[in-house]
Coordinates of C-alpha atoms and ligand atoms in Angstrom, one line a residue:
M123 CA 310.1 154.8 -42.5
A124 CA 311.7 151.4 -42.7
A125 CA 310.9 150.3 -46.2
G126 CA 314.1 151.1 -48.0
K127 CA 316.4 148.4 -49.4
G128 CA 319.8 149.1 -47.9
T129 CA 321.7 147.8 -50.9
R130 CA 325.0 149.1 -49.7
M131 CA 324.9 147.0 -46.5
K132 CA 325.5 144.0 -48.8
S133 CA 323.6 141.9 -46.4
S134 CA 320.6 139.5 -46.7
M135 CA 319.2 141.1 -43.5
P136 CA 317.1 144.3 -44.0
K137 CA 319.1 147.3 -43.1
V138 CA 316.9 148.5 -40.3
L139 CA 317.5 145.2 -38.4
H140 CA 321.3 145.7 -38.1
R141 CA 322.2 146.5 -34.6
I142 CA 323.8 149.4 -32.7
G143 CA 324.4 148.9 -29.0
G144 CA 322.7 145.5 -29.3
R145 CA 319.4 147.0 -30.5
A146 CA 318.1 147.0 -34.1
L147 CA 318.4 150.4 -35.8
V148 CA 314.6 150.7 -36.1
Q149 CA 314.3 149.7 -32.4
H150 CA 316.2 152.8 -31.4
V151 CA 313.8 154.9 -33.4
I152 CA 310.7 153.2 -31.9
D153 CA 312.2 153.6 -28.4
S154 CA 312.5 157.4 -29.1
A155 CA 308.9 157.6 -30.3
R156 CA 307.8 155.8 -27.1
Q157 CA 309.7 158.2 -24.9
L158 CA 307.8 161.0 -26.6
S159 CA 304.5 159.2 -25.5
A160 CA 303.4 159.0 -29.1
R161 CA 299.7 158.2 -29.5
H162 CA 300.4 155.8 -32.4
I163 CA 303.7 154.3 -33.6
I164 CA 303.6 153.1 -37.1
A165 CA 306.5 151.4 -38.9
I166 CA 306.4 151.6 -42.7
T167 CA 307.8 148.4 -44.1
G168 CA 308.5 147.3 -47.6
H169 CA 311.9 145.6 -48.4
G170 CA 312.1 142.5 -46.2
A171 CA 308.7 143.5 -44.7
A172 CA 308.0 140.1 -43.3
Q173 CA 311.4 139.8 -41.7
V174 CA 311.1 143.3 -40.2
E175 CA 307.6 142.8 -38.9
T176 CA 308.6 139.4 -37.4
A177 CA 311.5 141.0 -35.6
L178 CA 309.2 143.7 -34.2
A179 CA 306.3 141.4 -33.4
D180 CA 306.7 141.7 -29.6
Q181 CA 306.4 145.5 -29.6
A182 CA 303.3 146.5 -27.8
G183 CA 301.1 148.9 -29.7
L184 CA 303.3 149.1 -32.8
R185 CA 301.5 148.9 -36.1
F186 CA 302.7 148.4 -39.6
A187 CA 301.9 150.0 -42.9
R188 CA 303.3 148.3 -46.0
Q189 CA 304.7 150.2 -48.9
M190 CA 304.8 148.1 -52.0
P191 CA 306.5 149.0 -54.3
Q192 CA 308.8 151.8 -52.8
L193 CA 308.2 154.9 -54.7
G194 CA 309.9 157.5 -52.5
T195 CA 309.6 158.9 -49.0
G196 CA 306.4 160.8 -49.7
H197 CA 304.8 157.7 -51.0
A198 CA 306.1 155.8 -47.9
V199 CA 304.3 158.3 -45.5
Q200 CA 301.1 158.1 -47.6
Q201 CA 300.8 154.4 -46.7
A202 CA 300.6 155.3 -43.0
M203 CA 298.0 158.1 -43.3
P204 CA 294.9 155.9 -42.9
L205 CA 296.2 155.0 -39.4
L206 CA 296.7 158.6 -38.2
D207 CA 294.2 161.0 -36.7
D208 CA 293.7 164.5 -38.1
D209 CA 293.9 166.2 -34.7
G210 CA 297.4 165.1 -34.0
M211 CA 301.0 165.9 -35.0
T212 CA 303.0 163.5 -37.1
L213 CA 306.7 163.0 -36.5
V214 CA 308.4 161.4 -39.4
L215 CA 311.6 159.5 -38.5
S216 CA 313.9 157.3 -40.5
G217 CA 314.5 153.7 -39.5
D218 CA 318.1 154.0 -40.3
V219 CA 318.8 157.1 -38.2
P220 CA 319.2 155.7 -34.7
L221 CA 321.0 158.3 -32.6
T222 CA 318.6 161.3 -32.5
Q223 CA 318.2 162.5 -28.9
V224 CA 314.7 162.6 -27.5
D225 CA 315.5 166.2 -26.3
T226 CA 316.1 167.2 -29.9
L227 CA 312.8 165.6 -31.1
Q228 CA 311.0 167.4 -28.3
A229 CA 312.6 170.7 -29.4
L230 CA 311.5 170.0 -32.9
L231 CA 307.9 169.5 -31.7
Q232 CA 308.1 172.7 -29.8
A233 CA 309.3 174.5 -32.9
S234 CA 306.2 173.3 -34.7
Q235 CA 304.0 174.7 -31.9
G236 CA 301.5 172.0 -32.9
T237 CA 300.4 174.2 -35.7
Q238 CA 303.1 174.3 -38.4
L239 CA 305.6 172.2 -40.3
A240 CA 309.0 172.0 -38.6
L241 CA 312.1 170.5 -40.1
L242 CA 315.1 169.2 -38.2
T243 CA 318.2 170.6 -40.0
L244 CA 321.9 170.4 -39.6
Q245 CA 324.7 172.8 -40.4
T246 CA 327.5 170.9 -42.0
T247 CA 330.6 171.3 -44.1
Q248 CA 329.8 168.1 -45.9
P249 CA 326.3 168.5 -47.3
T250 CA 326.8 166.1 -50.3
G251 CA 324.0 163.7 -50.8
Y252 CA 321.5 165.5 -48.6
G253 CA 318.5 167.7 -49.4
R254 CA 319.4 171.4 -49.0
I255 CA 317.4 173.9 -47.1
V256 CA 316.6 176.9 -49.3
R257 CA 315.8 180.1 -47.5
N258 CA 314.7 183.5 -48.8
A259 CA 316.4 186.8 -48.2
A260 CA 314.5 187.2 -45.0
G261 CA 315.9 183.8 -43.9
E262 CA 312.5 182.0 -44.1
V263 CA 312.5 178.4 -45.2
Q264 CA 311.2 178.1 -48.8
A265 CA 311.9 174.6 -49.9
I266 CA 314.0 171.5 -49.6
V267 CA 315.9 170.7 -52.8
E268 CA 317.3 167.2 -53.3
E269 CA 320.9 167.1 -54.3
K270 CA 320.0 165.5 -57.7
D271 CA 317.6 168.3 -58.5
A272 CA 319.7 171.2 -57.1
T273 CA 321.3 174.0 -59.1
P274 CA 325.1 174.7 -58.4
D275 CA 324.1 177.6 -56.2
Q276 CA 321.8 175.4 -54.1
R277 CA 324.4 172.7 -53.8
A278 CA 326.6 175.2 -52.1
I279 CA 324.1 175.5 -49.3
T280 CA 325.5 174.0 -46.1
E281 CA 322.2 173.7 -44.2
I282 CA 320.8 170.2 -44.9
Y283 CA 317.5 168.4 -44.1
S284 CA 317.9 165.6 -41.6
G285 CA 315.0 163.5 -42.9
I286 CA 313.1 164.2 -39.7
M287 CA 310.0 166.5 -39.6
A288 CA 307.1 167.3 -37.4
V289 CA 303.9 168.3 -39.1
P290 CA 300.2 168.7 -38.2
T291 CA 298.6 165.5 -39.5
R292 CA 295.7 167.2 -41.3
W293 CA 298.1 169.4 -43.3
L294 CA 300.3 166.5 -44.0
R295 CA 297.3 164.6 -45.4
A296 CA 296.4 167.5 -47.7
W297 CA 299.9 168.1 -48.9
L298 CA 300.7 164.4 -49.6
A299 CA 297.7 164.3 -51.9
R300 CA 299.4 167.0 -54.0
L301 CA 302.7 165.1 -54.6
D302 CA 304.0 164.2 -58.0
N303 CA 307.2 162.4 -59.1
H304 CA 308.4 165.0 -61.6
N305 CA 311.9 165.2 -60.4
A306 CA 315.4 163.7 -61.2
Q307 CA 314.7 160.4 -59.4
Q308 CA 311.0 160.1 -60.4
E309 CA 310.1 159.5 -56.8
Y310 CA 307.4 161.0 -54.6
Y311 CA 309.4 163.2 -52.3
L312 CA 308.2 163.9 -48.8
T313 CA 310.3 167.0 -48.9
D314 CA 308.0 168.6 -51.4
V315 CA 305.5 169.3 -48.5
V316 CA 307.7 172.4 -47.7
K317 CA 306.8 173.9 -51.1
F318 CA 303.1 173.2 -50.5
A319 CA 303.2 174.8 -47.0
R320 CA 304.7 178.0 -48.5
A321 CA 302.1 178.0 -51.3
D322 CA 299.4 177.8 -48.7
G323 CA 300.9 180.9 -47.0
Q324 CA 302.3 179.0 -44.0
T325 CA 305.6 179.5 -42.4
V326 CA 308.0 176.6 -42.0
A327 CA 310.0 176.3 -38.9
A328 CA 313.5 174.8 -38.8
H329 CA 315.2 173.4 -35.7
L330 CA 318.9 173.7 -36.5
I331 CA 321.4 171.4 -34.7
A332 CA 325.2 171.0 -34.9
D333 CA 325.8 167.4 -33.8
A334 CA 326.0 165.4 -37.0
A335 CA 325.8 162.0 -35.2
E336 CA 322.2 162.8 -34.2
V337 CA 321.0 162.8 -37.8
A338 CA 323.6 160.4 -39.3
G339 CA 322.1 157.5 -41.2
V340 CA 323.5 154.0 -41.7
N341 CA 324.0 153.1 -45.3
N342 CA 327.0 150.7 -45.1
P343 CA 329.0 148.7 -42.5
V344 CA 331.5 151.6 -42.2
Q345 CA 328.8 154.0 -41.1
L346 CA 327.3 151.3 -38.9
A347 CA 330.6 150.9 -37.0
E348 CA 331.1 154.7 -36.8
L349 CA 327.6 155.1 -35.2
E350 CA 328.3 152.2 -32.9
R351 CA 331.4 154.0 -31.6
A352 CA 329.4 157.3 -31.3
H353 CA 326.7 155.5 -29.4
Q354 CA 329.3 153.8 -27.1
A355 CA 331.1 157.1 -26.5
R356 CA 327.8 158.7 -25.4
Q357 CA 327.1 155.9 -23.0
A358 CA 330.6 155.9 -21.6
Q359 CA 330.4 159.6 -21.1
A360 CA 327.1 159.3 -19.2
L361 CA 328.5 156.6 -17.0
M362 CA 331.6 158.6 -16.1
L363 CA 329.5 161.7 -15.4
S364 CA 327.5 159.6 -13.0
G365 CA 330.7 158.7 -11.2
V366 CA 331.7 155.4 -12.8
R367 CA 335.5 155.1 -13.3
L368 CA 336.3 153.7 -16.7
A369 CA 339.9 152.7 -17.3
D370 CA 339.3 153.7 -21.0
P371 CA 336.0 155.0 -22.3
A372 CA 337.0 153.9 -25.8
R373 CA 337.3 150.3 -24.6
L374 CA 333.8 149.7 -23.2
D375 CA 330.7 148.2 -24.9
V376 CA 327.3 148.4 -23.4
R377 CA 324.7 146.6 -25.4
G378 CA 321.8 146.8 -23.0
Q379 CA 321.0 148.6 -19.8
L380 CA 323.9 149.0 -17.3
T381 CA 323.1 150.5 -13.9
C382 CA 325.9 151.4 -11.6
G383 CA 326.1 152.4 -7.9
P384 CA 328.7 154.8 -6.5
D385 CA 332.5 154.0 -6.8
V386 CA 332.3 151.4 -9.5
E387 CA 335.5 150.7 -11.5
I388 CA 335.6 149.0 -14.8
D389 CA 338.8 148.0 -16.5
V390 CA 339.4 147.8 -20.3
N391 CA 337.6 145.7 -22.9
C392 CA 334.5 144.8 -20.9
V393 CA 331.2 144.0 -22.6
F394 CA 327.8 144.4 -20.8
D395 CA 324.8 142.9 -22.4
G396 CA 321.1 142.8 -21.5
V397 CA 320.2 144.2 -18.0
V398 CA 323.2 144.4 -15.7
S399 CA 323.5 146.2 -12.4
L400 CA 326.7 146.8 -10.5
G401 CA 326.4 147.8 -6.8
E402 CA 328.4 150.3 -4.8
G403 CA 332.2 149.7 -5.0
V404 CA 332.0 146.8 -7.5
R405 CA 335.2 146.3 -9.5
V406 CA 335.3 144.6 -12.9
G407 CA 338.6 143.5 -14.2
A408 CA 339.8 143.6 -17.8
N409 CA 338.1 141.5 -20.6
C410 CA 335.0 140.5 -18.8
V411 CA 331.7 139.7 -20.6
I412 CA 328.7 140.2 -18.3
A413 CA 325.1 139.8 -19.4
N414 CA 321.8 139.8 -17.4
A415 CA 323.4 139.8 -14.0
Q416 CA 323.1 141.6 -10.7
I417 CA 326.5 142.2 -9.0
E418 CA 326.1 143.4 -5.4
A419 CA 328.0 145.9 -3.5
G420 CA 331.7 145.3 -2.9
A421 CA 332.0 142.3 -5.2
V422 CA 335.1 141.9 -7.4
I423 CA 335.0 140.3 -10.8
H424 CA 338.5 139.4 -11.8
P425 CA 339.7 139.5 -15.5
F426 CA 338.4 137.2 -18.2
T427 CA 335.2 136.2 -16.4
H428 CA 332.1 135.3 -18.5
I429 CA 328.7 135.8 -16.8
D430 CA 325.5 135.2 -18.7
G431 CA 322.3 135.0 -16.8
E432 CA 320.2 134.8 -20.0
K433 CA 316.5 134.7 -18.8
A434 CA 317.0 133.3 -15.3
G435 CA 319.7 135.8 -14.3
V436 CA 322.8 135.6 -12.2
T437 CA 323.4 137.1 -8.8
V438 CA 326.8 137.7 -7.3
G439 CA 326.5 138.6 -3.6
R440 CA 328.1 141.3 -1.6
H441 CA 331.9 141.1 -1.4
A442 CA 332.0 138.0 -3.4
R443 CA 335.1 137.3 -5.6
V444 CA 334.7 135.8 -9.0
G445 CA 337.4 134.9 -11.5
P446 CA 339.8 135.1 -13.2
F447 CA 338.4 132.8 -15.9
T448 CA 335.1 132.0 -14.2
R449 CA 331.9 131.1 -16.0
L450 CA 328.6 131.8 -14.4
R451 CA 325.5 130.6 -16.2
P452 CA 321.7 131.1 -15.7
G453 CA 320.5 130.6 -12.2
A454 CA 323.9 131.0 -10.5
V455 CA 323.1 132.7 -7.2
L456 CA 326.2 133.5 -5.1
G457 CA 325.8 134.7 -1.6
E458 CA 327.9 137.1 0.4
D459 CA 331.6 136.5 0.5
V460 CA 331.5 133.5 -1.9
H461 CA 334.7 132.9 -3.9
I462 CA 334.6 131.3 -7.3
G463 CA 338.0 130.8 -9.0
N464 CA 339.5 129.9 -12.3
F465 CA 337.9 127.5 -14.7
V466 CA 334.9 127.0 -12.4
E467 CA 331.5 126.7 -14.1
V468 CA 328.3 127.4 -12.0
K469 CA 324.8 126.9 -13.4
N470 CA 321.4 126.9 -11.7
T471 CA 323.1 126.7 -8.3
T472 CA 322.8 128.7 -5.1
M473 CA 325.9 129.1 -2.9
A474 CA 325.4 130.4 0.6
Q475 CA 327.6 132.8 2.4
G476 CA 331.3 132.1 2.6
S477 CA 331.4 129.1 0.3
K478 CA 334.3 128.6 -2.1
A479 CA 335.0 126.7 -5.3
N480 CA 338.4 128.0 -6.2
H481 CA 339.7 125.8 -9.0
L482 CA 338.6 123.7 -12.0
A483 CA 335.1 122.6 -11.0
Y484 CA 331.5 122.3 -12.1
L485 CA 328.5 123.0 -10.0
G486 CA 325.2 122.4 -11.8
D487 CA 321.7 122.2 -10.2
A488 CA 323.1 122.3 -6.7
S489 CA 322.2 123.9 -3.4
V490 CA 325.3 124.7 -1.4
G491 CA 325.2 125.7 2.2
E492 CA 327.4 128.1 4.1
R493 CA 331.1 127.8 4.4
V494 CA 331.4 124.9 2.1
N495 CA 334.8 124.2 0.5
Y496 CA 334.4 122.6 -2.9
G497 CA 337.6 121.0 -4.0
A498 CA 339.5 121.4 -7.3
G499 CA 338.4 119.1 -10.1
S500 CA 335.1 118.2 -8.4
I501 CA 331.8 118.0 -10.3
T502 CA 328.2 117.5 -9.8
A503 CA 327.0 114.7 -12.2
N504 CA 323.6 116.3 -12.6
Y505 CA 322.4 114.7 -15.8
D506 CA 321.6 111.1 -16.4
G507 CA 321.1 111.5 -20.1
V508 CA 317.4 112.3 -19.8
N509 CA 316.8 114.2 -16.6
K510 CA 318.6 116.7 -14.5
H511 CA 318.9 116.0 -10.7
R512 CA 319.8 118.2 -7.8
T513 CA 322.8 117.9 -5.5
V514 CA 322.5 119.3 -1.9
I515 CA 325.7 120.1 -0.1
E516 CA 324.9 121.2 3.5
A517 CA 326.7 123.8 5.5
D518 CA 330.4 123.3 6.4
V519 CA 331.1 120.4 4.1
H520 CA 334.5 119.9 2.6
V521 CA 334.5 118.2 -0.8
G522 CA 337.9 116.8 -1.6
S523 CA 339.5 117.3 -4.9
N524 CA 338.4 115.3 -8.0
S525 CA 335.1 114.1 -6.5
V526 CA 332.1 113.2 -8.5
L527 CA 328.7 113.8 -6.8
V528 CA 326.1 111.7 -8.7
A529 CA 322.8 113.4 -8.3
P530 CA 320.3 113.2 -6.7
V531 CA 322.4 113.1 -3.6
T532 CA 322.8 115.0 -0.3
I533 CA 326.1 115.6 1.5
G534 CA 325.2 115.9 5.2
A535 CA 326.3 119.0 7.2
G536 CA 329.9 119.2 8.3
G537 CA 330.8 116.1 6.4
T538 CA 334.1 115.5 4.5
I539 CA 334.4 113.8 1.1
G540 CA 337.7 112.1 0.5
G541 CA 339.4 113.2 -2.6
G542 CA 338.7 111.2 -5.7
S543 CA 335.4 109.8 -4.4
T544 CA 332.4 109.0 -6.5
I545 CA 329.4 109.6 -4.3
T546 CA 326.2 107.9 -5.3
K547 CA 324.4 107.7 -2.0
D548 CA 323.6 110.4 0.6
T549 CA 326.3 110.9 3.2
P550 CA 325.8 111.3 7.0
P551 CA 326.5 114.6 8.7
G552 CA 329.9 115.0 10.3
A553 CA 331.4 111.9 8.8
L554 CA 334.4 111.3 6.5
T555 CA 333.1 109.5 3.4
V556 CA 335.5 107.9 1.0
A557 CA 334.3 106.1 -2.1
R558 CA 337.2 104.9 -4.2
G559 CA 339.5 101.8 -4.5
K560 CA 341.7 101.3 -1.4
Q561 CA 345.3 102.1 -2.1
T562 CA 347.5 98.9 -2.1
S563 CA 351.2 98.5 -2.7
I564 CA 352.9 95.4 -4.2
A565 CA 356.4 95.0 -2.9
N566 CA 359.3 94.2 -5.3
W567 CA 357.1 94.7 -8.3
K568 CA 359.1 94.3 -11.5
R569 CA 358.1 96.1 -14.6
P570 CA 358.1 94.1 -17.9
Q571 CA 361.6 94.2 -19.5
K572 CA 362.3 94.8 -23.2
K573 CA 364.0 91.8 -24.8
Ligands
LIG722 C1 316.1 161.8 -47.7 C2 315.6 163.2 -47.9 C3 316.7 164.2 -48.0 C4 317.4 164.1 -46.6 C5 317.9 162.7 -46.3 C6 318.4 162.7 -44.9 C7 313.7 162.9 -49.4 C8 313.1 163.0 -50.8 N1 314.9 163.2 -49.2 O1 317.0 161.5 -48.8 O2 316.2 165.5 -48.2 O3 318.5 165.0 -46.6 O4 316.8 161.8 -46.4 O5 319.0 161.4 -44.7 O6 312.9 162.5 -48.5 N2 312.2 155.0 -47.6 C9 311.0 154.3 -47.6 N3 310.4 154.1 -48.8 C10 310.8 154.7 -49.9 C11 312.1 155.4 -49.9 C12 312.7 155.6 -48.7 O7 310.6 153.8 -46.6 O8 310.2 154.5 -51.0 C13 312.9 155.2 -46.3 C14 314.2 154.6 -46.2 O9 314.2 153.2 -45.8 C15 314.9 155.5 -45.3 C16 314.3 156.8 -45.4 O10 313.0 156.5 -46.0 O11 314.7 155.0 -43.9 C17 315.1 157.8 -46.3 O12 315.2 157.3 -47.6 P1 316.5 157.5 -48.5 O13 316.2 156.8 -49.8 O14 317.7 157.1 -47.8 O15 316.4 159.1 -48.7 P2 317.6 160.0 -49.1 O16 317.8 160.0 -50.6 O17 318.7 159.8 -48.2
LIG723 CA1 319.5 158.1 -46.8

């Protein structure tokens, strides 16, 4: 269900598209459904339907049912029924409840045994606002009563309905046909199916859990931030239990998929986005932002480094050292033992084993051989205003400080470029090439005098 308005977010973006851990709320729910190998996954859209459907357009196999206007949760599910098969089970999830564990959903499906209605319920000291689970003296579930329709006695019940149920599809179809909106909110309540199940002589199962975060919904930015922390805490916990040493689990943000080898250490305030892997023994200093990158075993990323591989990716080779204050952009491929220092930007460039660019430099669209030393302040002038060109720096070259290599150009193996040179033509191997005004001195030069 993703048709609700989300007024309290006070945002022009539909609520279910707000993000937790870098993924839209509704995406978390869809991903859970996928992990359960659902036969069909249907998103019920309404408010901001076009925006939600566009955002989810790349989801293989996902289908949409539109609910216009929005007349309640029962009415919402009715819109999806034409897309469902009678021989299956329907699992109803809310697009704004992102942190339900797949294990929990599996347990709920088990509780239904494929034959009966099963509700996911929570024991809580703060039941306000939720539907209450009404049981009879024998403890059997009788009904869900919405807060607005509840008697004072029912309001005192501390077992609440999470908004998540599993139900045999053919029963769901029959019960939805019997819904009315004769209640305090004049809505078609999905929760009324419990009553109908009982009236048909069926038992209703409840899978009771205690972790409120699993069923917590997002209604406003405060809850969004709370669930973000809950999600991050969970991820940090899982990383630590797999052996990763986090300086402070409360100061880590993983917004994608982070995979770590043994003996990885991560200092405070690091953000990982997209798909990132850290090999054995990798150390990441404080305040690094790393996205879409593969950091190989033994590499050290010093503080304040920004790595973003976007689509092309970034590779940092074994035992390489990067930072502090380095920027690695898409297509940066650093070999073993490469050193990249402060205020160095590397884009679409391969650097072979043992090469170094330690200070204040730009390497774009370049192929750098082994053991090259790329001096402070040097740049590859890779862009002529229309096209990008490549710079080739062969093995064992030393590029002096403050050089400009105007691409396309090749610096021959073992060559040296004198500091301050502007190189526009290929240079021969082994030679010293200097391309700048010769230094002259004018003796007894007098500066102009003030009169
Ligand atoms: C619902 C349950 C309540 C439960 C609570 C748990 C009903 C009648 N009540 O109440 O028992 O304790 O969830 O969070 O089901 N939606 C639509 N179309 C609509 C109305 C809602 O798609 O016409 C979607 C919303 O976008 C949301 C979900 O259904 O994802 C729940 O709707 P909401 O209005 O928040 O229900 P609650 O009043 O919280
Ligand atoms: Ca709600």
